[in-house]
mmCIF file of C-alpha atoms in Angstrom:
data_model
loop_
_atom_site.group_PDB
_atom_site.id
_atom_site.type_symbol
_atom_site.label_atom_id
_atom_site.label_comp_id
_atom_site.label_asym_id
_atom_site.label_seq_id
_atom_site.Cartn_x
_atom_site.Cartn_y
_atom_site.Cartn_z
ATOM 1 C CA UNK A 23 0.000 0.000 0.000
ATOM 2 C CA UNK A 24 2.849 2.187 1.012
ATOM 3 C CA UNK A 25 4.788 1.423 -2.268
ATOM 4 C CA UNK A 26 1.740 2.174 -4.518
ATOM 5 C CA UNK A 27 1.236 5.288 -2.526
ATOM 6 C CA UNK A 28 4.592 6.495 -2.900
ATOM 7 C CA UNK A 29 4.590 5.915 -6.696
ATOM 8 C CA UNK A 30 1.133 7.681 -7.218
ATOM 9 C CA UNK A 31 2.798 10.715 -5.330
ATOM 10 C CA UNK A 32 5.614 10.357 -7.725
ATOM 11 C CA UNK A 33 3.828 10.131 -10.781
ATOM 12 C CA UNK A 34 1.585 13.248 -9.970
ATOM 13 C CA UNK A 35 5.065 15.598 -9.224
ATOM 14 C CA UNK A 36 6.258 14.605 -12.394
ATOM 15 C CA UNK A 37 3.714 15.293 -14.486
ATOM 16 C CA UNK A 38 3.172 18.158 -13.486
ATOM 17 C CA UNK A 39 6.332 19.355 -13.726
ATOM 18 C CA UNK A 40 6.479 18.069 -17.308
ATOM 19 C CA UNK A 41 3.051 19.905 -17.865
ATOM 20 C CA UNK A 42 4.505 23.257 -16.789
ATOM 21 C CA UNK A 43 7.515 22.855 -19.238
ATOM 22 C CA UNK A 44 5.061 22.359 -21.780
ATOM 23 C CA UNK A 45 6.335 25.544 -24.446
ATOM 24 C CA UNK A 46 3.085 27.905 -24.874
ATOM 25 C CA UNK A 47 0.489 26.376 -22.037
ATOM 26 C CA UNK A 48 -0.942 29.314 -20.389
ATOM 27 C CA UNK A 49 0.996 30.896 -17.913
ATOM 28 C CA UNK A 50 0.571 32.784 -14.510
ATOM 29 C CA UNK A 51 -1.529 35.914 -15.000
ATOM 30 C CA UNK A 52 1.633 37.990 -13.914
ATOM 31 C CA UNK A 53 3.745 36.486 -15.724
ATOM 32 C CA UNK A 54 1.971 37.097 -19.549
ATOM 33 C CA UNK A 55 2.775 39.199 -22.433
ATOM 34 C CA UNK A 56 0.611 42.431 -21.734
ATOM 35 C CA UNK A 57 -0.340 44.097 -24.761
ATOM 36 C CA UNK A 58 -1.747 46.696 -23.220
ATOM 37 C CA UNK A 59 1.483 49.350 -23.715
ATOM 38 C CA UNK A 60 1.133 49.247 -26.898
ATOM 39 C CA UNK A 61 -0.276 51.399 -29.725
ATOM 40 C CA UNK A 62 -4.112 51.342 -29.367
ATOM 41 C CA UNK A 63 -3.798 50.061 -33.431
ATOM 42 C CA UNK A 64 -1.176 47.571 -32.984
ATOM 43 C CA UNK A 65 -3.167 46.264 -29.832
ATOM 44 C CA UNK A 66 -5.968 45.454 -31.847
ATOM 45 C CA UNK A 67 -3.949 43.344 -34.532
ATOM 46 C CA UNK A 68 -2.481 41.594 -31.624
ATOM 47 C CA UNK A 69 -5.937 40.705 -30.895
ATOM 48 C CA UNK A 70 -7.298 39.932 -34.699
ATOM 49 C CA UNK A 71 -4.200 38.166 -35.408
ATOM 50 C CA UNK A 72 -4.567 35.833 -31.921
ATOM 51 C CA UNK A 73 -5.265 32.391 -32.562
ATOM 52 C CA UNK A 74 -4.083 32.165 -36.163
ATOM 53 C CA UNK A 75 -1.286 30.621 -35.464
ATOM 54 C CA UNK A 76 -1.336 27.643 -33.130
ATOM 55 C CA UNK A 77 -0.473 26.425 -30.578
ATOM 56 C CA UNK A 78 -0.260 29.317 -28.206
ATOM 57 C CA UNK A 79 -2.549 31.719 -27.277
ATOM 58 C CA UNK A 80 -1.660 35.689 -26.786
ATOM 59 C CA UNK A 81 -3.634 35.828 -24.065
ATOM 60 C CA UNK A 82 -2.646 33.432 -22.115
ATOM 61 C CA UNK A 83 1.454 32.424 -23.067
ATOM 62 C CA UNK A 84 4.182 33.130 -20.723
ATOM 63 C CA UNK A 85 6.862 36.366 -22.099
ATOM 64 C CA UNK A 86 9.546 33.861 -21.426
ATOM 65 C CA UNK A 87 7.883 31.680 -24.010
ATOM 66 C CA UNK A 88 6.798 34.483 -26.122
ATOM 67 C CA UNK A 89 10.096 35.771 -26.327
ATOM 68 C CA UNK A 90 12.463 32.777 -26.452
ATOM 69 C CA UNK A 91 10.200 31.362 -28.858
ATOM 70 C CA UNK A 92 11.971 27.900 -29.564
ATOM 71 C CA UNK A 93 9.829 26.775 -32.501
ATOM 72 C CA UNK A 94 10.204 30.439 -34.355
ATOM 73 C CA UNK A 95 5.934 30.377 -34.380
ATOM 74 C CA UNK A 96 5.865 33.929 -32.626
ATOM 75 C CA UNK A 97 8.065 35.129 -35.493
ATOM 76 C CA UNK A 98 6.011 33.288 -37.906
ATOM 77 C CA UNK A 99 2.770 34.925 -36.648
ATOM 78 C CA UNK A 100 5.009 38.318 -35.773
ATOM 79 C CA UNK A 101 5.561 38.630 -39.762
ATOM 80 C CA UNK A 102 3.361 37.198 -41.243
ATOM 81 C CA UNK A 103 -0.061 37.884 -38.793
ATOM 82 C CA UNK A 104 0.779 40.516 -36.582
ATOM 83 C CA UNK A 105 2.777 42.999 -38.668
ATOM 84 C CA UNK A 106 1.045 42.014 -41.875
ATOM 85 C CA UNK A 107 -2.343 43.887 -39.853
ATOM 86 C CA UNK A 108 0.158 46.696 -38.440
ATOM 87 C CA UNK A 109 1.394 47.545 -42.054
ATOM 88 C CA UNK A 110 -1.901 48.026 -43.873
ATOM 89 C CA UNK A 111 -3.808 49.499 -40.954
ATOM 90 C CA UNK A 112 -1.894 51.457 -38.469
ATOM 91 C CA UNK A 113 -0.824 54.828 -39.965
ATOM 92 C CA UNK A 114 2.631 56.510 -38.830
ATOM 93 C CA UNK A 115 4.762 53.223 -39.310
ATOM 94 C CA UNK A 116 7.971 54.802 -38.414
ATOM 95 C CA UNK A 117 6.564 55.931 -35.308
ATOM 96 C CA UNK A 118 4.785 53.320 -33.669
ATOM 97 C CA UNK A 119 7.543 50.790 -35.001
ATOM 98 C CA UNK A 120 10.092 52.783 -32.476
ATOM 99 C CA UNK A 121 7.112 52.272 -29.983
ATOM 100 C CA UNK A 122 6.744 48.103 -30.962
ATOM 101 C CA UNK A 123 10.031 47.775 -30.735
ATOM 102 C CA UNK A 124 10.314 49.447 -27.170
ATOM 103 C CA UNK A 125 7.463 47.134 -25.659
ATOM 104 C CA UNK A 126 9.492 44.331 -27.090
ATOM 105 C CA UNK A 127 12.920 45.519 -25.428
ATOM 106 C CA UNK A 128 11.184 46.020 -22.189
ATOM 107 C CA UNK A 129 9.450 42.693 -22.283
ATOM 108 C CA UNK A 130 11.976 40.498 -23.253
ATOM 109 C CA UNK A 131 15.044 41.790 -22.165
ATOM 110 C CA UNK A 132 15.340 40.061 -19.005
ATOM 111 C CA UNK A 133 15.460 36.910 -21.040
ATOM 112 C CA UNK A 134 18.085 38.557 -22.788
ATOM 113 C CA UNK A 135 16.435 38.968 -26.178
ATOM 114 C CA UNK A 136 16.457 41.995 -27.854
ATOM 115 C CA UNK A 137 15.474 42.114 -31.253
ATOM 116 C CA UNK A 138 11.996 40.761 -32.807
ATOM 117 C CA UNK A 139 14.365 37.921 -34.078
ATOM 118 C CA UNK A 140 14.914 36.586 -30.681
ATOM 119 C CA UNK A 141 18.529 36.463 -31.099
ATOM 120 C CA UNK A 142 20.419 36.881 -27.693
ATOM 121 C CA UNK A 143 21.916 40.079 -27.086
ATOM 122 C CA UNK A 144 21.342 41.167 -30.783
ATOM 123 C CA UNK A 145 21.272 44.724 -31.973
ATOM 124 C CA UNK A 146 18.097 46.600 -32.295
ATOM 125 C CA UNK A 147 16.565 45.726 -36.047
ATOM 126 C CA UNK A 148 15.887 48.632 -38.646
ATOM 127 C CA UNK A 149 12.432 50.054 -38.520
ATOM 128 C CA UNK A 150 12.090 47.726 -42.137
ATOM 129 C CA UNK A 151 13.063 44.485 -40.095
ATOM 130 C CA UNK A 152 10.027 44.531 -38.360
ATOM 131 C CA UNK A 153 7.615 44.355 -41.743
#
């Protein structure tokens, strides 16, 4: 009894430490990307964009995740989602590009990212990088 017990216990610890590995499961409430510092236009492509590209949510992922982005999807949906809305309908581009890339620097630079291409320690990318 003591023996099936002890491996229940066992089993339960380390699955759930396997579960919060898991890249893109929802994270802590404090700890989530938090669009709300950015440009009241490029918040709401964050939001139309969410959810086309799986399988992470913007709501929910961690900015460790977010910004370490192992499987290059938040680039992916970055380019090809997210920027793709910014470019046709946000107007001053050069403006609100130097204020992207600042909620981006402040986000993930205590994971040591600092460009879009989530390249350690890399140099901040042109304002044409980022479309």
């Amino acid at each position: 009894m003591k023996v099936t017990a002890l491996l229940l216990t066992a089993l339960a610890l380390s699955s759930s430490a396997v579960a919060e590995e898991r890249w893109g499961a929802p994270a802590p409430k404090e700890d989530r990307v938090d669009i709300t510092t950015l440009p009241e236009c490029w918040q709401r492509c964050a939001i139309q964009a969410n959810g086309l590209v799986k399988p992470w949510d913007l709501n929910t992922i961690s900015k460790k995740d977010f910004c370490e982005d192992q499987r290059f999807i938040i680039l992916y949906w970055w380019k090809f989602s997210f920027m793709k809305c910014v470019e046709d309908d946000c107007p001053e581009k050069a403006a609100r590009s130097t204020e992207g890339r600042r909620w981006y620097k402040h986000m993930c630079a205590p994971f040591g990212i600092t460009s879009v291409h989530g390249v350690r320690g890399s140099h901040e990318p042109p304002t044409s990088d980022l479309y």
